[in-house]
Every structure is written in C-alpha cells, then in structure tokens.
Short mmCIF file of C-alpha atoms and ligand atoms in Angstrom, two decimals:
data_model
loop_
_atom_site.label_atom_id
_atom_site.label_comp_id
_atom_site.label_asym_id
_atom_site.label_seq_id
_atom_site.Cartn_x
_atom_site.Cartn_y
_atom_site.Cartn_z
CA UNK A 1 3.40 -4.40 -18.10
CA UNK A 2 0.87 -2.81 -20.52
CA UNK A 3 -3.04 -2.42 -19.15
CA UNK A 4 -5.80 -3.88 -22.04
CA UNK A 5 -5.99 -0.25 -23.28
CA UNK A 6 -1.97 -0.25 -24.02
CA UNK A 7 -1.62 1.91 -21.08
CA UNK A 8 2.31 1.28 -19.36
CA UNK A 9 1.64 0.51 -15.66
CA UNK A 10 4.65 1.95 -14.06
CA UNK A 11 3.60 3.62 -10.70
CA UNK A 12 1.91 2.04 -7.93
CA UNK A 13 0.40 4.25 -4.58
CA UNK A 14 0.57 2.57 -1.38
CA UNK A 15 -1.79 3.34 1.62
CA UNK A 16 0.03 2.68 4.53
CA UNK A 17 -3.12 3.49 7.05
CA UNK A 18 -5.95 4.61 7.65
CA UNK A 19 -5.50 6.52 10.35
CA UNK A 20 -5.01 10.24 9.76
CA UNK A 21 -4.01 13.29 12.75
CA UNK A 22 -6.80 15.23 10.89
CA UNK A 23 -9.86 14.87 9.78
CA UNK A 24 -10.19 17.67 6.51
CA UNK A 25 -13.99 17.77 5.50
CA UNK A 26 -13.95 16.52 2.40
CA UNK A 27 -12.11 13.44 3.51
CA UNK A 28 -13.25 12.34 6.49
CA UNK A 29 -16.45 12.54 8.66
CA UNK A 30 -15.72 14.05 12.15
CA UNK A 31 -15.58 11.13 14.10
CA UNK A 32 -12.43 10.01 12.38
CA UNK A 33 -11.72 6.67 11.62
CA UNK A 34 -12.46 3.16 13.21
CA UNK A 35 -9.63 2.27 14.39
CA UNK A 36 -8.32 -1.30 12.68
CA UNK A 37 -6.84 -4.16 15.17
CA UNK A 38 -3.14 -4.81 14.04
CA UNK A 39 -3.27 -7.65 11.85
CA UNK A 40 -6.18 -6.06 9.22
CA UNK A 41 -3.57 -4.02 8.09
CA UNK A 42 -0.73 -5.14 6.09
CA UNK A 43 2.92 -5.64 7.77
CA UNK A 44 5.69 -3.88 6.67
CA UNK A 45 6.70 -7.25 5.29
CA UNK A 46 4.03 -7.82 3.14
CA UNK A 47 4.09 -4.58 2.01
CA UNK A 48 7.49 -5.14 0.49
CA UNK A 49 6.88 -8.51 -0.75
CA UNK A 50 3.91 -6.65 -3.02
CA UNK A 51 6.08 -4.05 -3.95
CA UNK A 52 8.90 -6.28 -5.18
CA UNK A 53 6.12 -8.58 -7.59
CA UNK A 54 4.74 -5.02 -8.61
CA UNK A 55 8.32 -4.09 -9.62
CA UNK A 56 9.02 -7.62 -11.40
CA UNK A 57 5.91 -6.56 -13.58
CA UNK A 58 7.03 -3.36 -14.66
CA UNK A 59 6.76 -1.08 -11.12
CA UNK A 60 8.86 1.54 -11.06
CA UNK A 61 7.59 4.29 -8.72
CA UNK A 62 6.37 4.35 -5.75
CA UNK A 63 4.38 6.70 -3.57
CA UNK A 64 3.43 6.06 0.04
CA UNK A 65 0.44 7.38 1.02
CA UNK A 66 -2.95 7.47 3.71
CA UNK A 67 -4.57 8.09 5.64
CA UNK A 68 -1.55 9.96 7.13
CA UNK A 69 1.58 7.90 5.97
CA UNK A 70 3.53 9.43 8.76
CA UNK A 71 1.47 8.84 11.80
CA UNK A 72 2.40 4.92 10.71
CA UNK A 73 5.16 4.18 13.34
CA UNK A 74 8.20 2.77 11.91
CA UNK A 75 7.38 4.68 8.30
CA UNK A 76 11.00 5.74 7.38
CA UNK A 77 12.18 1.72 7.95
CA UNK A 78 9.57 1.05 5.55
CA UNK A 79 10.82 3.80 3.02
CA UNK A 80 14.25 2.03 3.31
CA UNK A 81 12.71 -1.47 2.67
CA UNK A 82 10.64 -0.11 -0.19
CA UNK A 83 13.50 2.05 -1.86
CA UNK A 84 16.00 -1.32 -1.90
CA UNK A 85 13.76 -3.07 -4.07
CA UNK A 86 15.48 -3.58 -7.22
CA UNK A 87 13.84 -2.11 -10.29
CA UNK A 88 12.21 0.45 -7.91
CA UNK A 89 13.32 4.32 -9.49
CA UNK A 90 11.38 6.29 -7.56
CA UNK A 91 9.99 6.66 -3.99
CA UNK A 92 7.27 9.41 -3.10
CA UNK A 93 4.91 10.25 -0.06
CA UNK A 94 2.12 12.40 0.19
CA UNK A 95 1.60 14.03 3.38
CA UNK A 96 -0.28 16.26 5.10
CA UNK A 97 2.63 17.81 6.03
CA UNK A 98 2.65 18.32 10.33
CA UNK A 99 4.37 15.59 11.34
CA UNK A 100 7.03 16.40 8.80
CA UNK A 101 9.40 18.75 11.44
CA UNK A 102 9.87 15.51 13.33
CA UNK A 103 10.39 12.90 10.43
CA UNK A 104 11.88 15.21 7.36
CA UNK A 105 15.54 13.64 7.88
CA UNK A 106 14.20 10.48 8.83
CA UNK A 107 12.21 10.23 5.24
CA UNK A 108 15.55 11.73 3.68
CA UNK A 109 17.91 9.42 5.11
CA UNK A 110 15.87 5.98 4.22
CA UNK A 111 15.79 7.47 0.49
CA UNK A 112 12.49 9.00 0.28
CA UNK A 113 13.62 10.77 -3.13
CA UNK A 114 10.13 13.24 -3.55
CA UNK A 115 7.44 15.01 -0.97
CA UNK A 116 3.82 16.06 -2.08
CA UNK A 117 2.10 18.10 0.95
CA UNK A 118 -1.17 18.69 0.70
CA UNK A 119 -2.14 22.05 1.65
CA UNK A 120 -5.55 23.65 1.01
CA UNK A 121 -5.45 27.49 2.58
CA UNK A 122 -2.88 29.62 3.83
CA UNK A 123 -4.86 31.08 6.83
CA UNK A 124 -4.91 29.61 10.01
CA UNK A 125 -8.45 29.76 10.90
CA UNK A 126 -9.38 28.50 8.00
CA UNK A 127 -6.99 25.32 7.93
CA UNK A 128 -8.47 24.49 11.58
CA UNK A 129 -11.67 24.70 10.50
CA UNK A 130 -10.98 22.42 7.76
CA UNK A 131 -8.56 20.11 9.19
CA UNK A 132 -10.78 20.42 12.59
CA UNK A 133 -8.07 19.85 14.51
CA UNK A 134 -4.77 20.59 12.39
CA UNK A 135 -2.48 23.45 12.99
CA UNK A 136 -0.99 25.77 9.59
CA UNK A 137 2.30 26.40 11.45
CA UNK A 138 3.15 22.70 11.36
CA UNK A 139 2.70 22.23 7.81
CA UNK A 140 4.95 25.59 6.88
CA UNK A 141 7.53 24.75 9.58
CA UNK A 142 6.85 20.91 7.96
CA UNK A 143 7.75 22.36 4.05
CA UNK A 144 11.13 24.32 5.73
CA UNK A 145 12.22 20.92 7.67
CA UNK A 146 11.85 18.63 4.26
CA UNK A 147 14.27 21.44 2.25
CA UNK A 148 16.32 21.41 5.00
CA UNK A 149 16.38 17.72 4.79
CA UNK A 150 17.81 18.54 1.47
CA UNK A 151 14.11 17.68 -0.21
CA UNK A 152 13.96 19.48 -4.02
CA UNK A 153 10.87 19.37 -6.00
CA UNK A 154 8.43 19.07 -3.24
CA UNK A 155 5.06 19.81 -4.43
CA UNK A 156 2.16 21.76 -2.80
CA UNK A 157 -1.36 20.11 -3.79
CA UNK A 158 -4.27 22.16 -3.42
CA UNK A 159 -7.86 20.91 -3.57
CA UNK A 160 -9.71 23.79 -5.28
CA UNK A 161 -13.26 24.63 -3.09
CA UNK A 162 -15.39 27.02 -4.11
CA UNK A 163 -16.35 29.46 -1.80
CA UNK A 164 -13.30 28.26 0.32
CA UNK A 165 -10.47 28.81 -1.14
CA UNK A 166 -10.83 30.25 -4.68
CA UNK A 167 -10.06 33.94 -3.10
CA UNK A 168 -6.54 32.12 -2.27
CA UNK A 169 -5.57 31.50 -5.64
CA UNK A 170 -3.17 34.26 -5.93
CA UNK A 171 -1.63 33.83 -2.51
CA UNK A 172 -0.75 30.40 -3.51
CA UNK A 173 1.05 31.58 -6.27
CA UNK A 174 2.89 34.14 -4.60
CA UNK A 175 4.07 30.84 -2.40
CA UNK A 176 5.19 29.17 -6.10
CA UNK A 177 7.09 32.17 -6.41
CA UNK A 178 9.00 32.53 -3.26
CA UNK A 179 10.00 29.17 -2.72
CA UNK A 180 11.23 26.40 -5.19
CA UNK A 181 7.70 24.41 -5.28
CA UNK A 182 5.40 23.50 -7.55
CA UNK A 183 1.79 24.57 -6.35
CA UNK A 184 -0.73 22.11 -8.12
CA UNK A 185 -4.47 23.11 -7.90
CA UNK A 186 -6.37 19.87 -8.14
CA UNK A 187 -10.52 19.41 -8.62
CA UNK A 188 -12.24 18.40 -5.75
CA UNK A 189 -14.11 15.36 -6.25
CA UNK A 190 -16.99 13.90 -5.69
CA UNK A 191 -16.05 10.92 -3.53
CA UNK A 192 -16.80 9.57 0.24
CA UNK A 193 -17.78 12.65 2.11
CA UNK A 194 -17.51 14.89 -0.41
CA UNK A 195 -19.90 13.35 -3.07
CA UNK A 196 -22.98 15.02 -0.81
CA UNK A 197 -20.90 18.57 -1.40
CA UNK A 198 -23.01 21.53 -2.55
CA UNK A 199 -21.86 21.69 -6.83
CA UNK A 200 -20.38 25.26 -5.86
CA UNK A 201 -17.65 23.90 -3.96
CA UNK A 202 -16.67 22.11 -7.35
CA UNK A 203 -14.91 24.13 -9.51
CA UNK A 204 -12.78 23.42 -12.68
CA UNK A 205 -9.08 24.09 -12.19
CA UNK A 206 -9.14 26.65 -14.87
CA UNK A 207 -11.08 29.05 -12.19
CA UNK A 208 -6.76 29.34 -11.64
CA UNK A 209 -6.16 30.83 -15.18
CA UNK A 210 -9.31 32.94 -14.72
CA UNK A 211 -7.36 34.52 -11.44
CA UNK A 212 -4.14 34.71 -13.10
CA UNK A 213 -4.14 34.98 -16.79
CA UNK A 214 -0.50 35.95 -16.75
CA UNK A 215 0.64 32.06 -16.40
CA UNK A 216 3.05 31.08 -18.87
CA UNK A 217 2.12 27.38 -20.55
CA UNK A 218 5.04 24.77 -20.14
CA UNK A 219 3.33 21.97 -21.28
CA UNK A 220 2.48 19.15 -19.10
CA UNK A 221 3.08 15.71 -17.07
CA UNK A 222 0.51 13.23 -18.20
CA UNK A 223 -1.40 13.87 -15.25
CA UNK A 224 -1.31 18.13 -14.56
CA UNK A 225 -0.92 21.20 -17.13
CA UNK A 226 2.16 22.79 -15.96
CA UNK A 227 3.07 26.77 -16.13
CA UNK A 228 5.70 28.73 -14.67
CA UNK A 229 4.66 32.04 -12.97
CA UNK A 230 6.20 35.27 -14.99
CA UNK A 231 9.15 36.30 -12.93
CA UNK A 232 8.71 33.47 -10.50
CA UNK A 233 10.90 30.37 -9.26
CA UNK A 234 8.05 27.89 -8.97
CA UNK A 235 5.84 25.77 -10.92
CA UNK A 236 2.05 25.81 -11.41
CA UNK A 237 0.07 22.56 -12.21
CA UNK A 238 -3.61 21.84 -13.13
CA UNK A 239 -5.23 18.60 -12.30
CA UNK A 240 -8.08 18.65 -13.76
CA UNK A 241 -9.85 14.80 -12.81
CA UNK A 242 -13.12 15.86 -13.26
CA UNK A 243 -13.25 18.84 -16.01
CA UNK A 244 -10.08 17.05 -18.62
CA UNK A 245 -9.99 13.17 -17.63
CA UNK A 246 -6.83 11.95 -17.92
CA UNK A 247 -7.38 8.08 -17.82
CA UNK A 248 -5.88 7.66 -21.49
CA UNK A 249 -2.48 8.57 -19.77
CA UNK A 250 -3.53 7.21 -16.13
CA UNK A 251 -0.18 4.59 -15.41
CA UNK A 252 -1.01 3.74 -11.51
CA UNK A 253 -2.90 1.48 -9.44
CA UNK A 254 -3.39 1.27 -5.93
CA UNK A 255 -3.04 -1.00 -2.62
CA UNK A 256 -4.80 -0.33 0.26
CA UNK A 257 -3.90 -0.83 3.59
CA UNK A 258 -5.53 -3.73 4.29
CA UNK A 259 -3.76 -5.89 0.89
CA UNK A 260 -6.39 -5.26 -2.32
CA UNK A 261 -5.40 -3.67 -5.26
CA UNK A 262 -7.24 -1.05 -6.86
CA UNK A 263 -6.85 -1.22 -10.85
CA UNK A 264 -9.06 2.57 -10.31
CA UNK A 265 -9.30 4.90 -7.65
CA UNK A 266 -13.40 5.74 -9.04
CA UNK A 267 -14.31 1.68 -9.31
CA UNK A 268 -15.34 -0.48 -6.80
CA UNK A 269 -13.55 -3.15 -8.35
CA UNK A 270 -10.88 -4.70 -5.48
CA UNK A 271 -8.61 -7.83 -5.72
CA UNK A 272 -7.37 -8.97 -2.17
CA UNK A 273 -3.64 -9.74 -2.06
CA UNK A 274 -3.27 -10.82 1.02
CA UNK A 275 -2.11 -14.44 1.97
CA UNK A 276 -0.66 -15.05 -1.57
CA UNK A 277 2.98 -15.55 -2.16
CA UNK A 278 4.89 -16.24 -5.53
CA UNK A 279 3.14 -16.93 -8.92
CA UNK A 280 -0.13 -16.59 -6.95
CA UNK A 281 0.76 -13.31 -6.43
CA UNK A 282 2.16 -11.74 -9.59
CA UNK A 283 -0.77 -13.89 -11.26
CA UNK A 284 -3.21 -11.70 -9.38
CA UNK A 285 -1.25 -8.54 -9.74
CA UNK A 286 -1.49 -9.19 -13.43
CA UNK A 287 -4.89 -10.05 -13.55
CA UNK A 288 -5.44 -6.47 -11.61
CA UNK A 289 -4.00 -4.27 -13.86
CA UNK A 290 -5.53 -5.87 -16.94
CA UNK A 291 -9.11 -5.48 -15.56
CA UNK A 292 -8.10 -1.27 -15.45
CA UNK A 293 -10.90 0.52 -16.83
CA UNK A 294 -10.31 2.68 -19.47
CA UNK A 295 -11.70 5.21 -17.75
CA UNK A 296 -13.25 6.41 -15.25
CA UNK A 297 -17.52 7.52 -15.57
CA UNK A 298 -17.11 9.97 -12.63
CA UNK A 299 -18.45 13.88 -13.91
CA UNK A 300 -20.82 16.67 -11.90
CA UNK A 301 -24.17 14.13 -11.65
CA UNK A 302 -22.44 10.50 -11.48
CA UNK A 303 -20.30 10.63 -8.16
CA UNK A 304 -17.15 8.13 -7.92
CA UNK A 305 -18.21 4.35 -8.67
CA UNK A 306 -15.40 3.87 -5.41
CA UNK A 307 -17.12 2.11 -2.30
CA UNK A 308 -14.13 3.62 -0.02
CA UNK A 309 -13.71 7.28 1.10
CA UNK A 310 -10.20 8.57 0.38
CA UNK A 311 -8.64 8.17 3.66
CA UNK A 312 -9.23 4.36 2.93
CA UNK A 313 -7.76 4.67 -0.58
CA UNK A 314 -5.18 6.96 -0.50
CA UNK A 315 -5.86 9.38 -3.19
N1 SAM B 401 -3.00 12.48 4.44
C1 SAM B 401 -2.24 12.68 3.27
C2 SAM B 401 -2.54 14.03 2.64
O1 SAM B 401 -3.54 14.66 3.01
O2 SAM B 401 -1.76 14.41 1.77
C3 SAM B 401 -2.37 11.58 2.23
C4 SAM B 401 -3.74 11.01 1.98
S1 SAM B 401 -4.93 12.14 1.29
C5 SAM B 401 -6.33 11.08 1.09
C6 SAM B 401 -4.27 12.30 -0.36
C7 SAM B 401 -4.77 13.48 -1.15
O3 SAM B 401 -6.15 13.29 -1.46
C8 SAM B 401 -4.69 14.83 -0.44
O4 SAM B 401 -3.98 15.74 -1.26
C9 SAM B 401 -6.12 15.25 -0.30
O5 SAM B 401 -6.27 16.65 -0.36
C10 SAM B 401 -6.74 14.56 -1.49
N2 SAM B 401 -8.20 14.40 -1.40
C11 SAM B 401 -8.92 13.84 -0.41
N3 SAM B 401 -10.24 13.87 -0.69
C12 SAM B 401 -10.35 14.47 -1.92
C13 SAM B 401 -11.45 14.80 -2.78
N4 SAM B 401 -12.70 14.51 -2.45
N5 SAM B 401 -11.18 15.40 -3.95
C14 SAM B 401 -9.89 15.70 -4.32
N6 SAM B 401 -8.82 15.40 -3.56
C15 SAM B 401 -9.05 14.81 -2.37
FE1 SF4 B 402 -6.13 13.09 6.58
FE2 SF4 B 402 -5.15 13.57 4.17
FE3 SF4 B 402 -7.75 12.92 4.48
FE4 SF4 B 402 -6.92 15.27 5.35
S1 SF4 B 402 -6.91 14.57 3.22
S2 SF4 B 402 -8.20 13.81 6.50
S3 SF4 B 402 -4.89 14.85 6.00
S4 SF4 B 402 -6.04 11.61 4.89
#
C-alpha cells in the first residue's frame, strides 16, 4: 500500500534480537545488552503471522536483521517460514558476518535469496578493537562460506568513520574488485551510542569519490549511488543518510523484536503489534505505515528523533 506521501511500502526489516556476539562502538555500549526473558520477544510464530498481514498489504521483501540475526537459535527455520509466505519476493539478512561459516548452507537451503555483511576495516586489530570482542577471520572465512553456499550479490556495508577507517577506502575497493561484491560505504549516524561521537568521525560518503575519483557512475538504487570500479568485477554504493536524504524514495518500515512497528528508523513513533490477530492487525499495520514521516529531521546538530539504539532497531 501507498504511505500519505505516495511512497509504495514494499519492504519490511525484521529484528529478530537483540542480542548481538559483538558489541561494535557505535552500536552498542560495552556491557552489551540486557538480556530479555523469552516471552518479550516475539515467537517465530508471530513473527510470521506479521509478515503474512505485511505481505497482504503490499510486503514484498523481507530482510532479517539484529541485533545479530544469527545468534537467534532456530534462524534458518524461520527463513523457511518467512520465505513460504505467499506474495513474499524477496528474503534478505544482514549480518555481521562470523557466525556465517556455521549457518551459510543453512540460510541457503531455507531460501535466504540475499546476504548484506557488515564489515567496517580490513585489519584485524582494528576490527577487535571495534567489535571488542569479534574476530576478522570469521567474517572473511564467513563471505567464502555464503558463495560457497552458492550466495551471489552479497553486499559488503561499510560504516564510514573518520579517523578510523577513511585510510581504508581504497583497500575496500580493491576487495570490490577481487571478488563479485558490492562494497557500500554508508554515513555513520548519529544514533544511540554514536549520537555523543566526536563530528570528525562523521564524514559524507563522498570522502569515497575524494579517494578514488576514477569510479565510474552507474546510476543508482533508490537508496545508494552505485559505480563500478574501472577494470573491476564489483560494485561500489554510496549511502548517503545524513549528507543526500533519501526519505522521498524510503519504501520500508520496521518491527522490532519485541512486536512494534517502526513507520521510521529516526522517530520515536512505535505501534505495538503484539496480541492482535486478523483485521486488528492489518488495521494497525495500516495505520503504521500511513503515520510514515516524510522524512526524517536527523542532520550534524539534531541527532536521530529514535528512542532505541540500533541493536534494538535493526538498522
Ligand atoms: N548485527 C548485524 C550487522 O552488524 O550487520 C545486523 C544489525 S546492525 C544494527 C545493522 C547495520 O547497522 C550494520 O551494518 C551496522 O554497521 C549499522 N549501524 C549500526 N549503528 C550505526 C550507526 N550509528 N550509523 C550507521 N550505521 C550503523
Ligand atoms: Fe552487533 Fe551489528 Fe551492532 Fe555490531 S552493528 S554490535 S554486529 S548489532
């Protein structure tokens, strides 16, 4: 169904948990997360029976998402459940990629169709001092196992932090280049732990066309710029949330683990699902995605409007 701006809601994210196997700084304070008794968090069931009123109003993609998606046990029956739902075209997951060597054919085989691995330096020391506890190995040996699942079109997103990674830039192209991914350098935001970030670390994603001029402009996806690297078998994309808002083409809202929708990531604006069956629940589907901002007031001074930190949203 169509949003009050005209806007085609079509895709619909899906935190699975909160619970994450890292904690990356900008996500996450160190302690982690509170952990949530079993029954605040919705059932596989009730995940399904969301998914199938989002898809009789005009859902057709999914992505699965966290927290960590895959430290959920029992994900891939879930990505089966979700994928049978008629009208349902597309299912995704983003991941932070180290639990993929175990799960990859798991997440193949229940019809997980596309990956997104987040992935934010390629140097170990640096990834463990921003994941404080992850290990880069895992995700690389994480990206082989999903293409040896037989995953295509995985892509690679990058948060762009000054004074982090912004040095990396061209290393992460050379990684576009060697294998069949698309790298996509998103703006860090200003949101849960991150809003208190020094301005440096916030830099527009065309700090990526300063570092490589040479990109070749292929137009774009609603949501990222996309180029192709001269010579190179990969795709580059530019998310650019902060610097080039894209709400005028924004087709997604959200559910959270614990049943409310989201009609924006950057509002605080939440309408609890759980417990309601039928018309109840298309009713307040509806009434979600017509109350979608047209856009979103989030820029260098004015942090997100969210009340949630990402882990509890799901990006
Ligand atoms: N754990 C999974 C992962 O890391 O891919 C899924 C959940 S994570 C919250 C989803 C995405 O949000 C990741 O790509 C992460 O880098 C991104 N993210 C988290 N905090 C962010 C922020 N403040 N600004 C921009 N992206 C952020
Ligand atoms: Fe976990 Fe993803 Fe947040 Fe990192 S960005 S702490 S991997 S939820």
């Amino acid at each position: 169904m169509r949003d009050a701006f005209g806007r085609a809601i079509t895709y619909l994210r899906i935190s699975v948990t909160d619970l994450c196997n890292y904690r990356c700084r900008y996500c996450m304070g160190e302690d982690g997360v509170q952990k949530r008794g079993h029954a605040d968090v919705l059932s596989f069931e009730e995940i399904a029976q969301i998914a199938a009123a989002a898809a009789s109003l005009g859902i057709e993609k999914l992505r699965l998402t966290g927290g960590e998606p895959l430290v959920r046990r029992g994900v891939a029956d879930l990505c089966a459940m979700l994928r049978a739902i008629p009208g349902i075209r597309e299912l995704g997951l983003t991941t932070n990629g180290g639990l993929l060597p175990a799960l990859a054919p798991a997440l193949k085989a229940a019809g997980v169709d596309r990956l997104n691995v987040s992935l934010d330096t390629l140097d170990p020391e640096k990834f463990r001092s921003l994941t404080r506890s992850g290990t880069l190995d895992d995700v690389l040996c994480g990206l082989d196992a999903a293409s040896d699942a037989g995953f295509t079109g995985t892509k690679l997103n990058v948060v762009l932090i000054g004074g982090f990674n912004d040095g990396e830039i061209p290393a992460f192209l050379r990684l576009a280049e060697k294998r069949d991914l698309t790298v996509r350098f998103i703006e860090l935001m200003p949101i849960g732990c991150a809003a208190k970030w020094d301005a440096r670390a916030f830099l527009p994603a065309d700090a990526v066309l300063k570092a490589a001029p040479d990109l070749i402009p292929i137009g774009g996806d609603g949501v990222a710029r996309l180029y192709r690297v001269p010579g190179g078998r990969g795709t580059v994309g530019l998310i650019s949330p902060m610097s080039d808002r894209f709400c005028s083409a924004c087709n997604r809202i959200r559910l959270t683990a614990d049943g409310r929708i989201k009609p924006c990531l950057h509002s605080a604006e939440e309408y609890p699902l759980r417990g309601l069956h039928g018309s109840e629940l298309t009713d307040a589907l509806r009434k979600a995605i017509l109350s979608k901002p047209k856009e979103h007031c989030m820029d260098a001074a004015h942090p997100s409007g969210a009340l949630r930190n990402m882990f509890e949203i799901g990006g």
